mmCIF file of C-alpha atoms in Angstrom:
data_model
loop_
_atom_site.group_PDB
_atom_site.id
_atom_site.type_symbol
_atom_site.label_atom_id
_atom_site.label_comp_id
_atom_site.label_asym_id
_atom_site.label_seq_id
_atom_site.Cartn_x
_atom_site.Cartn_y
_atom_site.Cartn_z
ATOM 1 C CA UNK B 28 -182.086 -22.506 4.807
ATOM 2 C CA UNK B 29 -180.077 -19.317 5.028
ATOM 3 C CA UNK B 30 -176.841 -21.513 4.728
ATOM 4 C CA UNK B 31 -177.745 -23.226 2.208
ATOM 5 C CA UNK B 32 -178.759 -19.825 0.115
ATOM 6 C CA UNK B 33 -175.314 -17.999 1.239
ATOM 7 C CA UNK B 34 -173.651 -21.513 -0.435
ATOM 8 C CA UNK B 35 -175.423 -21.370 -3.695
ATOM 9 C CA UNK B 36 -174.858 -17.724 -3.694
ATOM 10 C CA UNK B 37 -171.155 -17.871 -3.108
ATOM 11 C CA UNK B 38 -171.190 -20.775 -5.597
ATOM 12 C CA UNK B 39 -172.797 -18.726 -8.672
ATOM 13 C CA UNK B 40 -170.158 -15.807 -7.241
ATOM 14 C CA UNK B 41 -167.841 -18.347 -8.310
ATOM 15 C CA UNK B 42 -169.094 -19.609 -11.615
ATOM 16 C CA UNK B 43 -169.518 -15.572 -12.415
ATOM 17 C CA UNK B 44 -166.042 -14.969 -11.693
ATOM 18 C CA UNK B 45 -164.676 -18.014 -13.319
ATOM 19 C CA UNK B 46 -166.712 -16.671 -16.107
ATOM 20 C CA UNK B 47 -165.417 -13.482 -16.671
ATOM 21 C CA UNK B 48 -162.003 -15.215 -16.121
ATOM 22 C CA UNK B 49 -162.609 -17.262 -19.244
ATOM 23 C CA UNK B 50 -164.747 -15.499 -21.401
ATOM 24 C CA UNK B 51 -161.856 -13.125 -22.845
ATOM 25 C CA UNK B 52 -159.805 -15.810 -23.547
ATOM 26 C CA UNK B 53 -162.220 -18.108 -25.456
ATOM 27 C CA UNK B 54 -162.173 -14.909 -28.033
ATOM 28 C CA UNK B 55 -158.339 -14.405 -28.409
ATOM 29 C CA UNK B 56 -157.941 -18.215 -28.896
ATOM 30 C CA UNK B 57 -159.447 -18.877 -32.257
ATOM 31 C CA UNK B 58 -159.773 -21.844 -32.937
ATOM 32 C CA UNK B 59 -160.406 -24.143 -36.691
ATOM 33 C CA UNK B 60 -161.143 -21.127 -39.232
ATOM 34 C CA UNK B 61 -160.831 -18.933 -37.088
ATOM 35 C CA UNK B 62 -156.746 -19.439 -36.198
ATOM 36 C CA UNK B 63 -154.385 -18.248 -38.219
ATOM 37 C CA UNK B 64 -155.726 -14.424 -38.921
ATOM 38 C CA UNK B 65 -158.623 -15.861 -40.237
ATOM 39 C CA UNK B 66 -156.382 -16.450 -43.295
ATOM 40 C CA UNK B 67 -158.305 -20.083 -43.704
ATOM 41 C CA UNK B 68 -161.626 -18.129 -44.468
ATOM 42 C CA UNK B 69 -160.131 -16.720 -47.661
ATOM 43 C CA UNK B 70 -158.758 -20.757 -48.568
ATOM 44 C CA UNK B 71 -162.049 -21.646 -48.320
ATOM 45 C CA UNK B 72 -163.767 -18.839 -50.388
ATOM 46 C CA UNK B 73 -160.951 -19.966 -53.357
ATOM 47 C CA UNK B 74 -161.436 -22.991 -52.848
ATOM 48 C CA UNK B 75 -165.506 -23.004 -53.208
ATOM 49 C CA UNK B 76 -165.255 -20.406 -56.539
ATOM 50 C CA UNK B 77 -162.604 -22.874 -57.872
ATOM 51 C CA UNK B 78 -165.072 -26.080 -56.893
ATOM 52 C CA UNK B 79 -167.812 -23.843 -59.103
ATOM 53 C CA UNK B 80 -165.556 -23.036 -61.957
ATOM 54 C CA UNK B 81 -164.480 -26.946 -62.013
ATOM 55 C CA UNK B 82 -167.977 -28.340 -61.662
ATOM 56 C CA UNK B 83 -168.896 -25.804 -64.593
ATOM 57 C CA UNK B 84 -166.194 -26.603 -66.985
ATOM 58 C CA UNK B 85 -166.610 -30.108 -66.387
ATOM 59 C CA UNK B 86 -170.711 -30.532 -67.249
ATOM 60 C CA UNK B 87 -169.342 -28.693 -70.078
ATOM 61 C CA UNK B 88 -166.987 -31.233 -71.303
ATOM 62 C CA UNK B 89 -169.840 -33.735 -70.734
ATOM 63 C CA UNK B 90 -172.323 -31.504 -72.998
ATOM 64 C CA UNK B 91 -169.873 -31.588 -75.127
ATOM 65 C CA UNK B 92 -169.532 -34.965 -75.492
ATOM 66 C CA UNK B 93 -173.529 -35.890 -75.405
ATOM 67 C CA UNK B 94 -173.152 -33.637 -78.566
ATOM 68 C CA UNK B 95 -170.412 -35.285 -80.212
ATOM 69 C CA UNK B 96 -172.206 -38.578 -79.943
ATOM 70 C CA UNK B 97 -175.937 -38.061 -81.087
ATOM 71 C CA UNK F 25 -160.340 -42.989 -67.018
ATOM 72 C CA UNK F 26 -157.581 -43.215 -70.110
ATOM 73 C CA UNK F 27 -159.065 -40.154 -71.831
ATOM 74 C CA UNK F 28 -159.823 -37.962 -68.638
ATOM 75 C CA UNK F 29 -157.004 -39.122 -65.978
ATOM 76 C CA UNK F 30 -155.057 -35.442 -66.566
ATOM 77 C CA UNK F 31 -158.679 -33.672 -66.326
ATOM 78 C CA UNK F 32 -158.760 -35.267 -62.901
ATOM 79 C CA UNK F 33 -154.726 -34.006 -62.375
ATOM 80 C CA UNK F 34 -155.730 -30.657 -63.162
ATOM 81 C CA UNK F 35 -158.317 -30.066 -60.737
ATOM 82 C CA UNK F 36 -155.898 -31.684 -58.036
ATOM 83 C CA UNK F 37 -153.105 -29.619 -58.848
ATOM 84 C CA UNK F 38 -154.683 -26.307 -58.535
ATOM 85 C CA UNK F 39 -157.323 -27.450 -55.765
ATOM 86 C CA UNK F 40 -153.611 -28.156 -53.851
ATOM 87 C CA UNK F 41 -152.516 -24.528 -55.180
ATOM 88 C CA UNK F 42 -155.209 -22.655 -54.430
ATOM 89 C CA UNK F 43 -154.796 -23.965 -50.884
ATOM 90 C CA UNK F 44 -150.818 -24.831 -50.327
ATOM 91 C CA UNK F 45 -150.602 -21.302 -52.015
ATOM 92 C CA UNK F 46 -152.352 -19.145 -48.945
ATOM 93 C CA UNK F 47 -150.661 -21.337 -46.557
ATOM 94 C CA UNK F 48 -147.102 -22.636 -46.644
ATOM 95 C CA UNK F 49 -144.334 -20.352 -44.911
ATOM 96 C CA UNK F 50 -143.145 -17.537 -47.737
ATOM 97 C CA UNK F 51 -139.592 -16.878 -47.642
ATOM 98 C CA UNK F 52 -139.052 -12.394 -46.531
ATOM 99 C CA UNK F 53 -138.011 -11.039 -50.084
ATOM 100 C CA UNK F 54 -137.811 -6.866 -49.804
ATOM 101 C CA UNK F 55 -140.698 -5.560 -49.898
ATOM 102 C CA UNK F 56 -142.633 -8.143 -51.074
ATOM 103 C CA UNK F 57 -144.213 -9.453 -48.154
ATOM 104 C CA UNK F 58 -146.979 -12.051 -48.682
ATOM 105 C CA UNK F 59 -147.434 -10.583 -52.196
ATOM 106 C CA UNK F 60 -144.573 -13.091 -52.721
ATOM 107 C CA UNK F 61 -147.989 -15.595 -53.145
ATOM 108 C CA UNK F 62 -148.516 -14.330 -56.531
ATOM 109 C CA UNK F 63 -145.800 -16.202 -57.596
ATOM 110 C CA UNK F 64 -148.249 -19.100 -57.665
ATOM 111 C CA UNK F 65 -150.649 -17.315 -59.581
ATOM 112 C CA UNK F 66 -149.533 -14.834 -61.833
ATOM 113 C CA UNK F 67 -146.178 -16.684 -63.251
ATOM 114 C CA UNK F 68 -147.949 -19.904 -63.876
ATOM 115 C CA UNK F 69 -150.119 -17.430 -66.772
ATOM 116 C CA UNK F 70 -147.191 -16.799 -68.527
ATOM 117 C CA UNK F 71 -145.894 -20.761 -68.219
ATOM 118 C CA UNK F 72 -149.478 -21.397 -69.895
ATOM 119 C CA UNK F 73 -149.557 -18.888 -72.080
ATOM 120 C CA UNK F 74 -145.832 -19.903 -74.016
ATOM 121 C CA UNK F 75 -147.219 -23.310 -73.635
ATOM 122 C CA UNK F 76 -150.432 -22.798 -75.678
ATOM 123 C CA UNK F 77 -148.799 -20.185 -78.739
ATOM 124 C CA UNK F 78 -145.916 -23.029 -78.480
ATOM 125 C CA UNK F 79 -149.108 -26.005 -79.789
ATOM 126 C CA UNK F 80 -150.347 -23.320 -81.906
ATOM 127 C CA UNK F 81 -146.791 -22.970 -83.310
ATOM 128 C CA UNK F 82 -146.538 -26.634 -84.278
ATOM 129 C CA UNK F 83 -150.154 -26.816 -85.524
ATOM 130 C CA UNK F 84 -149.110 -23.832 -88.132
ATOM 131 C CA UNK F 85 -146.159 -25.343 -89.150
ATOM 132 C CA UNK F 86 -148.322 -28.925 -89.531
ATOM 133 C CA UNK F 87 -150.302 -26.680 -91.281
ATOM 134 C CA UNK F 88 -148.088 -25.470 -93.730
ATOM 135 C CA UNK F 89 -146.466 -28.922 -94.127
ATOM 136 C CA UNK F 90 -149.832 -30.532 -94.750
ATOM 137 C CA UNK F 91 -152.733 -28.119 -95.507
ATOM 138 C CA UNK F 92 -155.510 -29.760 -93.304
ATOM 139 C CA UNK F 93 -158.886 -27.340 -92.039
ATOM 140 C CA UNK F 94 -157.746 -29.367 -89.022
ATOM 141 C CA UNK F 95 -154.425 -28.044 -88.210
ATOM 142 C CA UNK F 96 -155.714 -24.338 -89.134
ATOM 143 C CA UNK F 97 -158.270 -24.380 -86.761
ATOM 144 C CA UNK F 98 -156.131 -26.342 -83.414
ATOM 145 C CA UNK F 99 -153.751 -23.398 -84.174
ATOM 146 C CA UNK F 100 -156.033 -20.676 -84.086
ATOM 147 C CA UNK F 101 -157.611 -22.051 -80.961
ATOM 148 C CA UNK F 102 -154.701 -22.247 -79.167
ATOM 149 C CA UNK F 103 -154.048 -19.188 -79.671
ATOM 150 C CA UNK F 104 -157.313 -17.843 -78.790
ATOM 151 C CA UNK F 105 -156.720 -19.289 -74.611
ATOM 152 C CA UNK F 106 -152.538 -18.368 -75.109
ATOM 153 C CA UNK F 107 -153.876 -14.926 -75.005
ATOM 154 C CA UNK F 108 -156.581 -14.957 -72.846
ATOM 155 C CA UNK F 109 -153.784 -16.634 -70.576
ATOM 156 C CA UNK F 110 -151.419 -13.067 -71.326
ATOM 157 C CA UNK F 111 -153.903 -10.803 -70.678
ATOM 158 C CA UNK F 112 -154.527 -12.426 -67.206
ATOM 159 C CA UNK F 113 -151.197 -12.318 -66.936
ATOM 160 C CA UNK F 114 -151.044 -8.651 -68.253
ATOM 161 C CA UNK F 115 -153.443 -7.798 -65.694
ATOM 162 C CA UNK F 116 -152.207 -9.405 -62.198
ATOM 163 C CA UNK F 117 -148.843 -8.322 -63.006
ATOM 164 C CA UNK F 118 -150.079 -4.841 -63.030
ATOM 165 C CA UNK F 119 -151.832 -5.476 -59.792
ATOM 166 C CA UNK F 120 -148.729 -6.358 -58.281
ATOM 167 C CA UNK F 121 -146.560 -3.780 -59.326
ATOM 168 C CA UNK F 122 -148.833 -1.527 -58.029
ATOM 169 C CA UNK F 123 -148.124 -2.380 -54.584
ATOM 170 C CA UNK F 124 -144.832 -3.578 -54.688
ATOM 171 C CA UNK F 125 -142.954 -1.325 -57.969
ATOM 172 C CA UNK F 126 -145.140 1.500 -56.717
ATOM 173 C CA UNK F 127 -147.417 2.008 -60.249
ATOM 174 C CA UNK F 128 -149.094 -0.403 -62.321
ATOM 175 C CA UNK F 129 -147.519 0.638 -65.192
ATOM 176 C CA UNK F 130 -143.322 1.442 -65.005
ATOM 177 C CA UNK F 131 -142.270 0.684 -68.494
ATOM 178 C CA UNK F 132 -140.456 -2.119 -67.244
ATOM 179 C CA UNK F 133 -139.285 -3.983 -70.671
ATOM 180 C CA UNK F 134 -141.153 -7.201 -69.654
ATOM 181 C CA UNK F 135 -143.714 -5.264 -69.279
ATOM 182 C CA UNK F 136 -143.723 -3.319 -73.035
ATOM 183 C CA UNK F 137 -142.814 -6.808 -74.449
ATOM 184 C CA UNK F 138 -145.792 -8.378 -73.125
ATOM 185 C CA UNK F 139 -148.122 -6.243 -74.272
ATOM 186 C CA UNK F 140 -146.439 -5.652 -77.825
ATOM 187 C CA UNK F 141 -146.666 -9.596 -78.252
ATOM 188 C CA UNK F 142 -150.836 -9.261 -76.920
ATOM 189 C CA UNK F 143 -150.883 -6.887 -79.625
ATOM 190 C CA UNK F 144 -148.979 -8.758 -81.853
ATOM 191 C CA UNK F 145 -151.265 -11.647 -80.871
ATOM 192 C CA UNK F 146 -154.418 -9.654 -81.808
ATOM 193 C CA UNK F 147 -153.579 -8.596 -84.859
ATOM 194 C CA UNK F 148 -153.376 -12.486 -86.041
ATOM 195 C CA UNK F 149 -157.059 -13.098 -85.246
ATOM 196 C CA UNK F 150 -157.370 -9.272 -87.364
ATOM 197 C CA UNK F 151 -155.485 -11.043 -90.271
ATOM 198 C CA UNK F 152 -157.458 -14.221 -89.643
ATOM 199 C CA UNK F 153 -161.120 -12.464 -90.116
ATOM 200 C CA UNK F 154 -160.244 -9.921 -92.911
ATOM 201 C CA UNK F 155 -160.197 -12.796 -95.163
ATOM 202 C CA UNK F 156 -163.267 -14.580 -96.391
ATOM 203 C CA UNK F 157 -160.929 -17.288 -98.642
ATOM 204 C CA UNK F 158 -160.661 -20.028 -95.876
ATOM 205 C CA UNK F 159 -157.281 -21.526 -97.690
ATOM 206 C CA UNK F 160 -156.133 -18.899 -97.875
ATOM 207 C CA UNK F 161 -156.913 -17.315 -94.715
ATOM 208 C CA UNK F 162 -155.472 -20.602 -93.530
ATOM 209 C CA UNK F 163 -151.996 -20.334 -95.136
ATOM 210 C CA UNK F 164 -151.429 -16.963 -94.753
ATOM 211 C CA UNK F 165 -152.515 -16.926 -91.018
ATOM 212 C CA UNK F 166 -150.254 -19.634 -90.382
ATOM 213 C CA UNK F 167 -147.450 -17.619 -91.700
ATOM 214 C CA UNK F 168 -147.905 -14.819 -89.912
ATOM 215 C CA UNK F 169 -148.677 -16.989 -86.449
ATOM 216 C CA UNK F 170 -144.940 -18.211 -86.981
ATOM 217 C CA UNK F 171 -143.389 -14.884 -87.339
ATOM 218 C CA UNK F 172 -145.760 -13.415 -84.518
ATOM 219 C CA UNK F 173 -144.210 -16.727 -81.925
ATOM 220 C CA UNK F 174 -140.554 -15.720 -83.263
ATOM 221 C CA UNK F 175 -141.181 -12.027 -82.092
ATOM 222 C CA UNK F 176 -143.105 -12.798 -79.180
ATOM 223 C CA UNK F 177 -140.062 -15.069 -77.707
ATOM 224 C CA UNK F 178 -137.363 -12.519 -77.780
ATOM 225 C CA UNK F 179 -139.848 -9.565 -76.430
ATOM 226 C CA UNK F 180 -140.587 -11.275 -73.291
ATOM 227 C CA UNK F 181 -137.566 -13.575 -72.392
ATOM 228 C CA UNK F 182 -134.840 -12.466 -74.403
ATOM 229 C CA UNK F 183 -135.197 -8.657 -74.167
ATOM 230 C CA UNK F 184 -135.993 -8.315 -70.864
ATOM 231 C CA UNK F 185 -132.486 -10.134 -69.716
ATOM 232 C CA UNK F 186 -130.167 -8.094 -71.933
ATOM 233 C CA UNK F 187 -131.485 -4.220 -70.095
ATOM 234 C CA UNK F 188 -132.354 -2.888 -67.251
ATOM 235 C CA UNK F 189 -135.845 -4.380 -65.247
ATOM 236 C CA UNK F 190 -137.770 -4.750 -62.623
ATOM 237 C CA UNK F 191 -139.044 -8.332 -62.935
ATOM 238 C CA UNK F 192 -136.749 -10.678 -61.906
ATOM 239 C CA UNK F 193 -133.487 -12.246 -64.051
ATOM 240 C CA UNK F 194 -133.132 -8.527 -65.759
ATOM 241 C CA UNK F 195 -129.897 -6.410 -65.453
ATOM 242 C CA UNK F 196 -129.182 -4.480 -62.263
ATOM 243 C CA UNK F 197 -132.435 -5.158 -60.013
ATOM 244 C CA UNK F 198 -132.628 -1.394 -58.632
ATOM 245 C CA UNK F 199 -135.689 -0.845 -56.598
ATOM 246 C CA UNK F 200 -136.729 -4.778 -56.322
ATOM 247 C CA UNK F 201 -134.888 -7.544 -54.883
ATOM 248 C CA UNK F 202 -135.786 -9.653 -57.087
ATOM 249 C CA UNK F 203 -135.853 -13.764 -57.043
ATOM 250 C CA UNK F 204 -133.888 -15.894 -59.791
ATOM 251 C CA UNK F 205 -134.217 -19.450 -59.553
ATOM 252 C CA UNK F 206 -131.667 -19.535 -56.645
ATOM 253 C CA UNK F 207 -134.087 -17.420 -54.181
ATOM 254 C CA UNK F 208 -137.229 -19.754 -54.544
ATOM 255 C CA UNK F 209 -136.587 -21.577 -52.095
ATOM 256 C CA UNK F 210 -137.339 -25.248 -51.809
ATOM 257 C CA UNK F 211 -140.826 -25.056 -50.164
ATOM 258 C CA UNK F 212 -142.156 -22.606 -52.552
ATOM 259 C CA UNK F 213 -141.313 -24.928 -55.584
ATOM 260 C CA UNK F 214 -143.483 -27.252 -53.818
ATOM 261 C CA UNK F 215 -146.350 -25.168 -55.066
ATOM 262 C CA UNK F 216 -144.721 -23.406 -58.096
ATOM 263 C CA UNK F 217 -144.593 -25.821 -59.727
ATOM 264 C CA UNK F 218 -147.461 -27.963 -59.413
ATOM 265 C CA UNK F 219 -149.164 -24.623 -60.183
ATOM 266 C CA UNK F 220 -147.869 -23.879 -63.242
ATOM 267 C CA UNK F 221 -148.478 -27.870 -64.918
ATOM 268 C CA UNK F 222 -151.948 -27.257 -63.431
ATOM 269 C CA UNK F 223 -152.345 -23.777 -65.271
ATOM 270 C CA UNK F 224 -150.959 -25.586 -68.274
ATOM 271 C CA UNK F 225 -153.238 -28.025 -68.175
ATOM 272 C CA UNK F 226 -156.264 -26.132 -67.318
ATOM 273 C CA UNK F 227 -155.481 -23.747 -70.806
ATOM 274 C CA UNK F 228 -155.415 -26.864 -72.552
ATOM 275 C CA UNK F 229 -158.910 -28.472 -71.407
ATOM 276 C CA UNK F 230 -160.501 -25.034 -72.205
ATOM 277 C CA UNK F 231 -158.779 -25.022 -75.273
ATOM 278 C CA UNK F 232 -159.734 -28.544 -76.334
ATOM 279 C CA UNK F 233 -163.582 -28.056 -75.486
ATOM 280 C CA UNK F 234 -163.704 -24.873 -77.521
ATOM 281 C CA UNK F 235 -161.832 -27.166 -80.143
ATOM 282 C CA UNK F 236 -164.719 -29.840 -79.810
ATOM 283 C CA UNK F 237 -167.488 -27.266 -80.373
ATOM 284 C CA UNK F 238 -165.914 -25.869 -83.414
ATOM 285 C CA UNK F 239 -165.203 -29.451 -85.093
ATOM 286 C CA UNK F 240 -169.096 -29.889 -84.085
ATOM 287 C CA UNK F 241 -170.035 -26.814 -85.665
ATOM 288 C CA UNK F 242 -168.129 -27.551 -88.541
ATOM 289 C CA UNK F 243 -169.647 -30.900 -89.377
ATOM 290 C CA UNK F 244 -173.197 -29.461 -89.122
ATOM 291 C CA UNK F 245 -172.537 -27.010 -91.669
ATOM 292 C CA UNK F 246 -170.336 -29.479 -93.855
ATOM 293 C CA UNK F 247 -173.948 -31.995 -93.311
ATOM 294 C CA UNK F 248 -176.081 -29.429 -94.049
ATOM 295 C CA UNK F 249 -174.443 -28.573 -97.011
ATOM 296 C CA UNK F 250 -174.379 -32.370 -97.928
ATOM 297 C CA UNK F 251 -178.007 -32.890 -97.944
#
């Protein structure tokens, strides 16, 4: 019983050092979005305000043209 | 698809702008930076805004040539987005030059030319309004719309090249490094321009719906008037 505690123990000793062995690194690597200086968040903001501006100005043209035909 | 199929090119050019813009390598120019970006954004304003007074140019000389409501009102309209185009332009140039010229305003002469030809600009829609005669607001606006394109032209490209400036392609480049066509290099034309037909284009959808409302508006009062 006492062995088999002391090998659980030294196993979670393990997994705790192996943890604070990766857990800095899993922040400096950024990864998708997050690589690059974060640059790709501000892509994706432009990209969503530009997505809004083209959905607007295009049920606009479609208004318009509903208009044009009644 | 045959009416819309550059409606569809405009979105794809600038939704490939708005991204290629942020991320493609940038050449080191001075001290420019990554400010060297704006390129994508604030030159393609000016491209559209020559572009659109150039339309209203021909639609005032149609006009003159043939005195259709028609041509009168495609020129004004035009002109209406060329300058909403220059005062965006106006306005991120002055953004720039804050950080990279050092003030937002230096007197550069591309600078005082663009905003004499806004004013310039202005004034037509002043001319256009003062008069209640629609012929003859017509005529003489067209008139004055050609002179004001004939003044605007040598203020901001002519002008500019023959003195001393900041921006580049002026006389002596003191104080920025700046880039002719020879220092854009080959990856940023990739987005140039596609940015600047996609800016064109964009000016020219707004300026069409606008266009469509006001032909609209005009038959319901010419209907009303009918019955």
């Amino acid at each position: 019983m006492k062995k088999l505690i002391l090998s659980i123990q030294s196993l979670l000793l393990g997994l705790s050092i192996y943890a604070q062995d990766i857990a800095p690194q899993t922040e400096r690597v950024a990864t998708g979005l997050r690589s690059d200086a974060k640059i790709y968040v501000v892509v994706a903001v432009l990209v969503t305000i530009l997505a809004g501006l083209f959905v607007y100005i295009v049920r606009l043209d479609k208004k318009i043209s509903r208009m044009e035909k009644s | 698809m045959r009416g819309y199929w550059w409606k569809i090119l405009t979105i794809v050019l600038l939704t490939y702008t708005f991204i290629a813009g942020f991320l493609i390598p940038v050449p080191d120019v001075g001290n420019l930076e990554q400010t060297i970006r704006n390129l994508f954004f604030h030159v393609p304003m000016w491209f559209g805004q020559l572009t659109l007074i150039t339309v209203s140019l021909v639609y005032s000389i149609l006009y003159l040539r043939k005195p259709e409501a028609r041509h009168d009102i495609y020129a004004s309209e035009f002109a209406k987005t060329g300058i909403v185009f220059g005062m965006l332009g106006l306005v991120t140039g002055m953004i720039w030059a804050n950080y990279t010229w050092g003030a937002p305003w230096n007197n550069d002469p591309k600078q005082l030319g663009a905003a004499i030809a806004l004013l310039i600009y202005l004034a037509y829609f002043i001319l256009r309004n003062s008069m209640t005669d629609i012929d003859k607001r017509a005529r003489v606006s067209a008139v004055y719309n050609i002179f004001a394109y004939f003044i605007y032209v040598p203020m901001i490209m002519v002008l500019p090249r023959m003195v001393e400036s900041l921006h580049p392609g002026g006389k002596g480049v003191e104080g920025n490094p700046g880039f002719g066509g020879q220092d854009l290099d080959a990856t940023m034309r990739t987005v140039f321009w596609p940015a600047v037909i996609g800016w064109i284009l964009l000016g020219i959808w707004i300026t069409t719906l606008r266009l469509r409302l006001q032909l609209l508006e005009e038959k319901k009062t010419y209907t009303s008037l009918a019955s």
